[in-house]
Short mmCIF file of C-alpha atoms and ligand atoms in Angstrom, two decimals:
data_model
loop_
_atom_site.label_atom_id
_atom_site.label_comp_id
_atom_site.label_asym_id
_atom_site.label_seq_id
_atom_site.Cartn_x
_atom_site.Cartn_y
_atom_site.Cartn_z
CA SER A 1 22.34 195.65 1.40
CA THR A 2 18.57 195.82 1.91
CA ALA A 3 16.08 193.55 0.11
CA VAL A 4 15.12 194.73 -3.39
CA LYS A 5 11.79 196.63 -3.47
CA PRO A 6 9.57 197.51 -6.43
CA ILE A 7 10.04 201.21 -7.11
CA ARG A 8 6.41 202.02 -6.31
CA GLU A 9 6.87 200.51 -2.84
CA ALA A 10 10.29 202.13 -2.31
CA LEU A 11 8.77 205.57 -2.99
CA ARG A 12 6.24 205.01 -0.21
CA LEU A 13 8.94 204.46 2.44
CA PRO A 14 9.86 207.32 4.81
CA ALA A 15 12.84 209.56 3.97
CA GLY A 16 16.02 208.13 5.46
CA SER A 17 15.10 204.51 4.67
CA GLN A 18 17.83 202.43 3.08
CA VAL A 19 16.42 201.07 -0.22
CA THR A 20 17.59 198.83 -3.04
CA VAL A 21 15.81 198.88 -6.40
CA ARG A 22 16.48 197.13 -9.68
CA GLY A 23 15.45 197.76 -13.24
CA TRP A 24 16.69 199.55 -16.33
CA VAL A 25 18.29 202.96 -16.76
CA TYR A 26 15.48 205.19 -18.04
CA ARG A 27 17.52 208.44 -18.10
CA ARG A 28 21.08 209.35 -17.23
CA ARG A 29 22.80 212.73 -17.03
CA ASP A 30 25.69 214.46 -15.30
CA LEU A 31 25.25 217.78 -13.56
CA GLY A 32 28.60 219.14 -12.44
CA ASP A 33 30.30 216.30 -10.56
CA LYS A 34 26.98 214.54 -9.77
CA ALA A 35 25.66 211.60 -11.80
CA PHE A 36 21.82 211.38 -12.05
CA VAL A 37 20.49 207.90 -12.89
CA VAL A 38 16.71 207.40 -13.29
CA VAL A 39 15.81 203.71 -12.89
CA ARG A 40 12.65 202.18 -14.39
CA ASP A 41 10.95 198.94 -13.35
CA SER A 42 7.44 197.62 -14.07
CA THR A 43 5.99 199.76 -11.26
CA GLY A 44 7.50 203.18 -12.04
CA ILE A 45 10.66 205.29 -12.04
CA ILE A 46 12.97 206.68 -9.35
CA GLN A 47 16.00 208.96 -9.49
CA ALA A 48 19.31 208.13 -7.84
CA VAL A 49 22.00 210.79 -7.43
CA PHE A 50 25.65 209.79 -7.08
CA THR A 51 28.26 212.24 -5.78
CA PRO A 52 32.03 211.72 -6.03
CA GLU A 53 31.90 210.43 -2.40
CA SER A 54 29.50 207.59 -3.43
CA PRO A 55 31.28 204.26 -3.97
CA GLY A 56 29.16 203.80 -7.11
CA HIS A 57 29.97 207.27 -8.58
CA ALA A 58 32.36 206.08 -11.31
CA LEU A 59 29.98 203.31 -12.49
CA ALA A 60 27.01 205.71 -12.36
CA ARG A 61 28.81 208.00 -14.79
CA LYS A 62 29.52 205.17 -17.22
CA VAL A 63 26.18 203.35 -17.18
CA THR A 64 24.17 203.65 -20.43
CA VAL A 65 20.44 204.06 -21.08
CA GLU A 66 18.53 200.75 -20.80
CA SER A 67 21.39 199.04 -18.93
CA SER A 68 19.98 196.69 -16.30
CA VAL A 69 21.08 197.81 -12.84
CA ILE A 70 20.66 197.31 -9.11
CA VAL A 71 20.90 200.55 -7.13
CA GLY A 72 21.11 201.11 -3.36
CA GLY A 73 21.14 204.14 -1.11
CA ALA A 74 19.16 206.28 1.32
CA LEU A 75 15.78 207.74 0.37
CA ARG A 76 15.31 211.50 0.68
CA GLU A 77 12.60 214.02 -0.12
CA ASP A 78 13.17 216.12 -3.21
CA PRO A 79 10.18 217.82 -4.88
CA ARG A 80 12.16 218.06 -8.13
CA ALA A 81 12.59 214.29 -8.39
CA PRO A 82 9.91 212.09 -10.09
CA GLY A 83 7.59 210.90 -7.29
CA GLY A 84 8.95 213.61 -4.92
CA LYS A 85 11.72 211.41 -3.53
CA GLU A 86 15.12 210.26 -4.73
CA ILE A 87 17.88 207.93 -3.65
CA ALA A 88 21.15 209.36 -2.42
CA GLY A 89 23.01 206.77 -4.45
CA ARG A 90 25.53 204.66 -2.56
CA ASN A 91 26.18 201.73 -4.89
CA ILE A 92 25.18 200.58 -8.34
CA GLU A 93 25.67 197.15 -9.90
CA ILE A 94 25.54 196.95 -13.69
CA VAL A 95 23.86 193.63 -14.49
CA GLY A 96 23.83 194.16 -18.27
CA LEU A 97 25.50 197.18 -19.85
CA ALA A 98 23.31 198.32 -22.78
CA GLU A 99 24.69 199.16 -26.17
CA ASN A 100 23.70 202.50 -27.63
CA PHE A 101 19.89 202.36 -27.34
CA PRO A 102 18.44 203.18 -30.82
CA ILE A 103 15.24 204.93 -29.68
CA ARG A 104 15.35 208.71 -29.43
CA ARG A 105 12.57 211.06 -28.24
CA ASP A 106 11.82 212.22 -31.81
CA ALA A 107 11.57 208.67 -33.23
CA SER A 108 8.95 208.31 -36.00
CA ARG A 109 5.87 206.06 -35.63
CA GLU A 110 7.20 203.78 -38.38
CA PHE A 111 10.61 203.44 -36.69
CA LEU A 112 8.97 202.70 -33.33
CA LEU A 113 7.02 199.89 -35.05
CA GLU A 114 10.22 198.58 -36.64
CA VAL A 115 11.86 198.34 -33.21
CA ARG A 116 8.66 197.44 -31.33
CA HIS A 117 10.59 194.72 -29.46
CA LEU A 118 12.44 197.62 -27.75
CA ALA A 119 9.70 200.27 -27.91
CA VAL A 120 7.44 198.12 -25.69
CA ARG A 121 9.65 199.34 -22.81
CA SER A 122 8.28 202.89 -23.08
CA ARG A 123 6.15 204.23 -20.22
CA LYS A 124 3.25 204.80 -22.63
CA MET A 125 3.36 201.22 -23.89
CA THR A 126 3.78 199.90 -20.35
CA ALA A 127 0.66 201.84 -19.32
CA VAL A 128 -1.33 200.52 -22.30
CA LEU A 129 -0.27 196.92 -21.60
CA LYS A 130 -1.29 197.19 -17.94
CA LEU A 131 -4.67 198.59 -19.00
CA ARG A 132 -5.00 195.85 -21.65
CA SER A 133 -4.33 193.23 -19.01
CA THR A 134 -7.14 194.65 -16.85
CA VAL A 135 -9.52 194.61 -19.84
CA PHE A 136 -8.90 190.89 -20.43
CA GLU A 137 -9.02 190.11 -16.70
CA ALA A 138 -12.36 191.93 -16.33
CA LEU A 139 -13.82 190.19 -19.39
CA HIS A 140 -13.04 186.73 -17.96
CA GLU A 141 -14.28 187.88 -14.54
CA TRP A 142 -17.65 188.99 -15.93
CA PHE A 143 -18.28 185.91 -18.05
CA ARG A 144 -17.25 183.51 -15.29
CA SER A 145 -19.45 185.23 -12.72
CA ASN A 146 -22.44 185.22 -15.09
CA GLY A 147 -22.67 181.52 -15.83
CA PHE A 148 -20.58 181.36 -19.02
CA TYR A 149 -18.14 178.55 -19.75
CA GLU A 150 -14.84 179.38 -21.41
CA VAL A 151 -14.28 177.15 -24.44
CA HIS A 152 -11.58 176.91 -27.11
CA CYS A 153 -12.15 176.67 -30.83
CA PRO A 154 -9.89 175.78 -33.75
CA MET A 155 -7.67 178.28 -35.51
CA PHE A 156 -7.59 176.17 -38.70
CA ILE A 157 -11.06 176.25 -40.31
CA SER A 158 -12.62 175.08 -43.56
CA ALA A 159 -15.29 177.70 -44.41
CA ALA A 160 -15.70 181.46 -44.24
CA VAL A 161 -17.80 183.00 -41.49
CA GLU A 162 -17.35 186.64 -42.49
CA GLY A 163 -16.99 186.36 -46.22
CA GLY A 164 -14.34 184.80 -48.39
CA ALA A 165 -12.55 188.05 -49.26
CA THR A 166 -10.66 188.24 -45.96
CA LEU A 167 -9.65 184.58 -45.57
CA PHE A 168 -5.99 183.65 -45.05
CA PRO A 169 -5.41 180.32 -46.85
CA VAL A 170 -2.96 177.84 -45.28
CA LYS A 171 -1.40 174.83 -47.01
CA TYR A 172 -2.20 172.04 -44.55
CA VAL A 173 0.07 169.07 -43.76
CA ASP A 174 -2.04 166.74 -45.92
CA GLY A 175 -1.66 169.11 -48.88
CA SER A 176 -5.22 170.48 -48.58
CA THR A 177 -6.03 174.19 -48.21
CA VAL A 178 -7.56 175.34 -44.95
CA TYR A 179 -7.97 178.87 -43.56
CA LEU A 180 -7.05 180.83 -40.46
CA THR A 181 -10.16 181.49 -38.41
CA GLN A 182 -12.04 184.75 -38.93
CA SER A 183 -14.36 184.06 -36.00
CA SER A 184 -15.12 181.18 -33.62
CA GLN A 185 -18.86 181.83 -33.92
CA PHE A 186 -19.95 178.59 -35.61
CA TYR A 187 -18.06 176.47 -33.08
CA LEU A 188 -19.63 178.42 -30.22
CA GLU A 189 -23.02 177.76 -31.80
CA ALA A 190 -22.21 174.03 -31.68
CA LEU A 191 -21.15 174.27 -28.04
CA ILE A 192 -24.36 175.89 -26.74
CA TYR A 193 -26.06 172.50 -27.18
CA SER A 194 -24.03 171.23 -24.24
CA LEU A 195 -23.02 174.32 -22.24
CA GLU A 196 -25.79 176.80 -23.24
CA LYS A 197 -23.68 179.91 -22.44
CA VAL A 198 -20.14 179.93 -23.85
CA TYR A 199 -17.36 182.39 -24.59
CA THR A 200 -13.86 182.34 -25.98
CA VAL A 201 -11.00 184.82 -26.34
CA ALA A 202 -8.65 184.04 -29.22
CA PRO A 203 -7.01 185.60 -32.24
CA SER A 204 -9.02 186.03 -35.44
CA PHE A 205 -7.41 186.64 -38.80
CA ARG A 206 -8.65 188.89 -41.60
CA ALA A 207 -6.78 189.60 -44.82
CA GLU A 208 -8.10 193.16 -44.71
CA LYS A 209 -7.01 195.23 -47.67
CA SER A 210 -7.97 198.44 -45.89
CA ARG A 211 -5.22 200.38 -44.09
CA THR A 212 -7.16 202.10 -41.34
CA ARG A 213 -6.63 203.04 -37.70
CA ARG A 214 -8.90 200.25 -36.54
CA HIS A 215 -8.01 197.20 -38.61
CA LEU A 216 -5.41 194.53 -37.84
CA THR A 217 -4.86 191.38 -39.88
CA GLU A 218 -4.56 189.42 -36.60
CA PHE A 219 -6.73 190.71 -33.78
CA TRP A 220 -7.93 189.45 -30.41
CA HIS A 221 -11.57 188.49 -30.55
CA ALA A 222 -13.83 187.81 -27.54
CA GLU A 223 -16.91 185.94 -28.73
CA ALA A 224 -19.94 184.64 -26.87
CA GLU A 225 -23.01 182.58 -27.74
CA VAL A 226 -26.17 182.04 -25.66
CA ALA A 227 -28.89 179.44 -26.19
CA TRP A 228 -32.61 180.28 -25.71
CA THR A 229 -32.09 184.00 -26.13
CA GLY A 230 -32.83 186.62 -28.79
CA LEU A 231 -31.46 189.99 -29.83
CA GLU A 232 -32.47 191.98 -26.75
CA GLY A 233 -31.09 189.25 -24.49
CA ILE A 234 -27.67 189.39 -26.11
CA LEU A 235 -27.60 193.21 -26.09
CA LYS A 236 -28.08 193.10 -22.33
CA VAL A 237 -25.09 190.75 -22.05
CA GLU A 238 -22.97 193.10 -24.17
CA GLU A 239 -23.82 196.29 -22.29
CA GLU A 240 -23.27 194.70 -18.88
CA LEU A 241 -19.97 193.16 -20.02
CA VAL A 242 -18.56 196.39 -21.51
CA SER A 243 -19.73 198.44 -18.50
CA HIS A 244 -18.03 196.01 -16.12
CA ILE A 245 -14.77 196.16 -18.06
CA VAL A 246 -14.72 199.97 -18.13
CA ARG A 247 -15.58 200.11 -14.42
CA ARG A 248 -12.67 197.80 -13.58
CA VAL A 249 -10.23 199.87 -15.64
CA LEU A 250 -11.38 203.02 -13.86
CA GLU A 251 -10.85 201.25 -10.53
CA LYS A 252 -7.51 199.68 -11.31
CA ASN A 253 -5.71 201.83 -13.90
CA ARG A 254 -6.16 205.46 -12.85
CA GLU A 255 -2.39 206.03 -12.93
CA GLU A 256 -2.11 204.57 -16.42
CA LEU A 257 -5.11 206.53 -17.70
CA GLU A 258 -3.53 209.70 -16.29
CA LEU A 259 -0.16 208.93 -17.90
CA LEU A 260 -2.02 208.44 -21.21
CA GLY A 261 -3.77 211.79 -20.73
CA ARG A 262 -7.17 210.09 -21.04
CA ASN A 263 -10.27 212.24 -20.37
CA LEU A 264 -12.19 210.06 -17.90
CA GLU A 265 -15.62 211.72 -18.25
CA PRO A 266 -16.72 209.62 -21.28
CA LEU A 267 -15.68 206.45 -19.43
CA LYS A 268 -17.63 207.38 -16.30
CA ASN A 269 -20.75 207.47 -18.49
CA VAL A 270 -20.46 203.82 -19.45
CA GLU A 271 -23.35 202.26 -17.54
CA PRO A 272 -26.28 200.19 -18.90
CA PRO A 273 -28.67 200.56 -20.56
CA PHE A 274 -26.94 201.82 -23.68
CA PRO A 275 -29.03 203.76 -26.25
CA ARG A 276 -30.39 201.75 -29.16
CA ILE A 277 -30.98 203.27 -32.59
CA SER A 278 -32.21 201.52 -35.72
CA TYR A 279 -30.28 201.47 -38.98
CA ASP A 280 -33.21 203.44 -40.49
CA LYS A 281 -32.78 206.14 -37.85
CA ALA A 282 -29.01 206.16 -38.41
CA ILE A 283 -29.47 206.79 -42.14
CA GLU A 284 -31.88 209.63 -41.29
CA ILE A 285 -29.35 211.20 -38.89
CA LEU A 286 -26.49 210.88 -41.39
CA GLN A 287 -28.51 212.35 -44.24
CA GLY A 288 -29.51 215.14 -41.87
CA LYS A 289 -25.78 215.76 -41.33
CA GLY A 290 -25.28 215.99 -45.08
CA LEU A 291 -23.49 212.65 -45.53
CA ASN A 292 -24.00 211.00 -48.88
CA VAL A 293 -25.59 207.74 -47.70
CA LYS A 294 -28.77 205.94 -48.73
CA TRP A 295 -30.76 203.12 -47.19
CA GLY A 296 -29.03 199.80 -47.96
CA ASP A 297 -25.47 201.16 -47.76
CA ASP A 298 -22.99 199.65 -45.36
CA LEU A 299 -21.72 202.16 -42.78
CA GLY A 300 -17.97 202.76 -42.72
CA ALA A 301 -15.68 204.57 -40.29
CA ASP A 302 -16.71 208.05 -41.45
CA GLU A 303 -20.41 207.34 -41.03
CA GLU A 304 -19.84 205.69 -37.67
CA ARG A 305 -17.69 208.62 -36.51
CA ALA A 306 -20.49 211.03 -37.46
CA LEU A 307 -23.05 208.94 -35.57
CA THR A 308 -20.92 208.84 -32.42
CA GLU A 309 -21.19 212.65 -32.25
CA GLU A 310 -24.83 212.12 -31.24
CA PHE A 311 -23.98 210.05 -28.17
CA ASP A 312 -21.90 210.39 -25.00
CA LYS A 313 -21.74 206.62 -24.30
CA PRO A 314 -21.62 203.42 -26.35
CA PHE A 315 -24.81 202.80 -28.35
CA PHE A 316 -26.34 199.94 -30.31
CA LEU A 317 -27.09 200.25 -33.98
CA TYR A 318 -29.61 197.52 -34.84
CA GLY A 319 -31.63 196.24 -37.79
CA PHE A 320 -29.09 196.29 -40.62
CA PRO A 321 -30.40 195.45 -44.11
CA VAL A 322 -30.01 191.80 -45.18
CA GLY A 323 -27.43 192.70 -47.83
CA VAL A 324 -25.15 194.51 -45.38
CA LYS A 325 -24.66 191.61 -42.96
CA ALA A 326 -23.34 188.03 -43.17
CA PHE A 327 -25.68 185.19 -44.21
CA TYR A 328 -26.12 183.71 -40.72
CA HIS A 329 -28.04 186.74 -39.38
CA LYS A 330 -31.75 186.03 -38.82
CA ASN A 331 -34.13 188.16 -40.89
CA ASP A 332 -36.70 190.07 -38.83
CA PRO A 333 -39.92 188.07 -39.28
CA SER A 334 -41.94 191.30 -39.11
CA ARG A 335 -39.70 193.02 -41.67
CA PRO A 336 -37.76 190.48 -43.76
CA GLU A 337 -35.60 193.12 -45.51
CA VAL A 338 -33.74 193.77 -42.26
CA THR A 339 -31.90 191.48 -39.85
CA LEU A 340 -32.02 190.98 -36.08
CA SER A 341 -28.40 192.23 -35.93
CA ALA A 342 -26.72 194.90 -33.85
CA ASP A 343 -23.34 196.55 -33.70
CA LEU A 344 -22.09 198.32 -30.59
CA LEU A 345 -20.39 201.62 -31.41
CA ALA A 346 -18.00 203.29 -28.99
CA PRO A 347 -18.31 207.07 -28.60
CA GLU A 348 -15.65 209.74 -29.28
CA GLY A 349 -15.37 208.66 -32.90
CA TYR A 350 -14.17 205.12 -32.27
CA GLY A 351 -17.16 203.33 -33.83
CA GLU A 352 -17.74 199.59 -34.06
CA ILE A 353 -16.31 197.46 -31.28
CA ILE A 354 -18.92 194.68 -31.31
CA GLY A 355 -20.81 192.87 -34.09
CA GLY A 356 -23.51 190.35 -33.29
CA GLY A 357 -27.18 189.41 -33.29
CA GLU A 358 -29.72 186.62 -33.46
CA ARG A 359 -28.87 183.51 -35.54
CA ILE A 360 -31.15 181.66 -37.97
CA GLU A 361 -32.35 178.59 -36.06
CA LYS A 362 -34.59 176.98 -38.74
CA LEU A 363 -32.83 174.60 -41.16
CA GLU A 364 -34.77 175.57 -44.31
CA GLU A 365 -34.40 179.29 -43.59
CA LEU A 366 -30.63 178.92 -43.16
CA LEU A 367 -30.32 176.78 -46.28
CA ASP A 368 -32.29 179.37 -48.29
CA LYS A 369 -30.09 182.18 -47.07
CA ILE A 370 -26.86 180.30 -47.81
CA LYS A 371 -28.12 179.83 -51.38
CA GLN A 372 -29.36 183.46 -51.61
CA PHE A 373 -25.82 184.55 -50.71
CA GLY A 374 -24.41 182.38 -53.48
CA LEU A 375 -22.57 180.15 -50.99
CA ASN A 376 -22.09 176.42 -51.32
CA PRO A 377 -24.29 174.54 -48.78
CA SER A 378 -21.81 171.67 -48.73
CA ASP A 379 -19.24 174.07 -47.19
CA TYR A 380 -21.64 174.49 -44.27
CA GLU A 381 -22.78 170.90 -43.75
CA TRP A 382 -21.87 170.60 -40.08
CA TYR A 383 -23.19 174.13 -39.40
CA LEU A 384 -26.53 173.08 -40.95
CA ASP A 385 -26.50 169.91 -38.82
CA LEU A 386 -26.89 172.12 -35.72
CA ARG A 387 -30.41 172.89 -37.01
CA ARG A 388 -31.22 169.23 -37.70
CA TYR A 389 -30.82 168.04 -34.13
CA GLY A 390 -32.77 170.05 -31.54
CA THR A 391 -32.35 173.57 -32.84
CA VAL A 392 -32.96 176.46 -30.42
CA PRO A 393 -33.25 180.23 -30.71
CA HIS A 394 -29.82 181.66 -29.94
CA ALA A 395 -27.75 184.83 -30.28
CA GLY A 396 -24.13 185.89 -29.90
CA PHE A 397 -21.51 188.51 -30.63
CA GLY A 398 -17.86 189.23 -31.30
CA LEU A 399 -15.99 191.95 -29.39
CA GLY A 400 -12.78 193.33 -30.87
CA MET A 401 -10.51 193.47 -27.82
CA ASP A 402 -7.88 195.64 -29.49
CA ARG A 403 -10.53 198.16 -30.55
CA LEU A 404 -11.95 198.07 -27.03
CA VAL A 405 -8.51 198.82 -25.55
CA THR A 406 -7.93 201.56 -28.17
CA TRP A 407 -11.15 203.32 -27.12
CA ILE A 408 -10.77 202.88 -23.35
CA ALA A 409 -7.15 204.07 -23.44
CA GLY A 410 -8.05 206.92 -25.78
CA LEU A 411 -5.44 205.88 -28.35
CA ASP A 412 -5.48 207.21 -31.89
CA HIS A 413 -4.41 203.98 -33.61
CA ILE A 414 -5.18 200.31 -32.96
CA VAL A 415 -1.48 199.37 -33.42
CA ASP A 416 -0.80 201.11 -30.09
CA SER A 417 -3.20 198.76 -28.27
CA ILE A 418 -1.28 195.50 -28.83
CA PRO A 419 2.37 194.64 -28.19
CA PHE A 420 3.24 193.31 -31.67
CA PRO A 421 0.62 194.50 -34.20
CA ARG A 422 0.01 192.68 -37.45
CA THR A 423 -1.25 194.90 -40.26
CA VAL A 424 -1.41 194.81 -44.07
CA THR A 425 2.19 196.03 -44.21
CA ARG A 426 3.70 194.58 -41.02
CA THR A 427 4.52 191.12 -39.73
CA TYR A 428 7.82 192.11 -38.03
CA PRO A 429 9.18 191.95 -35.28
N1 NSS B 1 -19.33 185.73 -32.79
C1 NSS B 1 -19.80 186.70 -33.57
O1 NSS B 1 -20.98 186.98 -33.71
C2 NSS B 1 -18.75 187.52 -34.32
C3 NSS B 1 -19.02 187.60 -35.80
N2 NSS B 1 -18.88 186.29 -36.47
C4 NSS B 1 -17.98 188.57 -36.38
O2 NSS B 1 -16.86 188.19 -36.67
N3 NSS B 1 -18.43 189.86 -36.49
S1 NSS B 1 -17.47 191.06 -37.02
O3 NSS B 1 -16.93 190.71 -38.31
O4 NSS B 1 -18.25 192.29 -36.91
O5 NSS B 1 -16.22 191.15 -36.00
C5 NSS B 1 -16.52 191.29 -34.63
C6 NSS B 1 -15.69 192.41 -34.05
O6 NSS B 1 -14.31 192.10 -34.26
C7 NSS B 1 -13.60 193.32 -34.46
N4 NSS B 1 -12.88 193.23 -35.73
C8 NSS B 1 -13.34 192.72 -36.89
N5 NSS B 1 -12.40 192.78 -37.84
C9 NSS B 1 -11.33 193.38 -37.26
C10 NSS B 1 -10.02 193.75 -37.72
N6 NSS B 1 -9.63 193.50 -38.99
N7 NSS B 1 -9.17 194.34 -36.86
C11 NSS B 1 -9.56 194.59 -35.57
N8 NSS B 1 -10.77 194.27 -35.06
C12 NSS B 1 -11.62 193.67 -35.91
C13 NSS B 1 -14.59 194.45 -34.44
O7 NSS B 1 -14.61 195.02 -33.15
C14 NSS B 1 -15.89 193.74 -34.74
O8 NSS B 1 -17.00 194.41 -34.19
MG1 MG B 2 -18.80 193.96 -37.91
#
């Protein structure tokens, strides 16, 4: 028998070639005395047709969906077959005969989540996971080629970064209570004093009460911190990073984007500079659209969705009011009621994918703000120390990787962007 080839490569061979492929039975049906077996591997699908003269005919009729198989035969043109070619099946080896596979075409979203350990085999999920892999690969590529060091921060932390309401407490081995990290930001801020430009990609945990299409309780968080820079400096990093990632997906995952039915035009627009609008301007636009918002309100998914209608590429929303953002954001010296913060909103209704901004670098200013926010300074002792020993202006951001994948892939729910989503109601499988 010939050497096993990935299906994508087998399909490129000339008709008449002897091929052997291996994978899982994607579809199986009988038509008259012929057995049609469609095999799936990580590169695609190919049809094999077994006639009564084929040595493998009997096995081909008995093989079940999702059985693992090795199939051999001669390649031939057939415009009706997926990929325009099929295998005139000669032999089939059943490596693992599958029991009755529980997933049917009309399976509900909830059932597909319940059997996600099997549903990850679907062509849609396979396409999303390949695209997700490119997104992470491109992120590392960009940071590493722009002078950033990858660092790793603890998952067990002692104080809230993004507010106490979404902390997951953990009973630690010594009996104390610690928390799962919401963000590596403070540790990155410590690391800029040695490496100056740092990034990390790790899970963050938020006990979000809200059941929405863009919240997970465990999500993948790419965070970066840069010494000696301010708000505009970090926005430039963000727009170049996101543009690079989208460009790489367009280069590498056309097939997957097509399988997902993604309209590519919005993605082709993703080039720096991105538009920048102030929070003030955003409130004006939203009020002009008849939304019931006033200055000082936080902006939720509905408001963000309405704003994205004004743009055909990602855009920055900067200058949030002090009360809307976390304590560590630096107040604008020229307008102390607003902060030097900025979110990056993805178009097409997706909204926030990045949160970030300039940090408070002066010790007294940070101490005042911690107290203003009713927080306990002793919970932030080591974070305050960073301002006692050679403080520098610095800025950073956090990019929600699952939200980024959801937008780029054009998915309608964040749970479809990650293999095993964790939400308010799901920690299984
Ligand atoms: N280093 C930093 O400056 C990051 C900063 N401490 C931070 O955590 N900002 S953030 O809360 O807006 O979260 C950052 C991003 O993280 C994503 N995010 C934030 N929360 C979630 C949940 N619950 N699910 C999915 N994605 C989430 C979303 O894209 C946000 O824009
Ligand atoms: Mg945010």
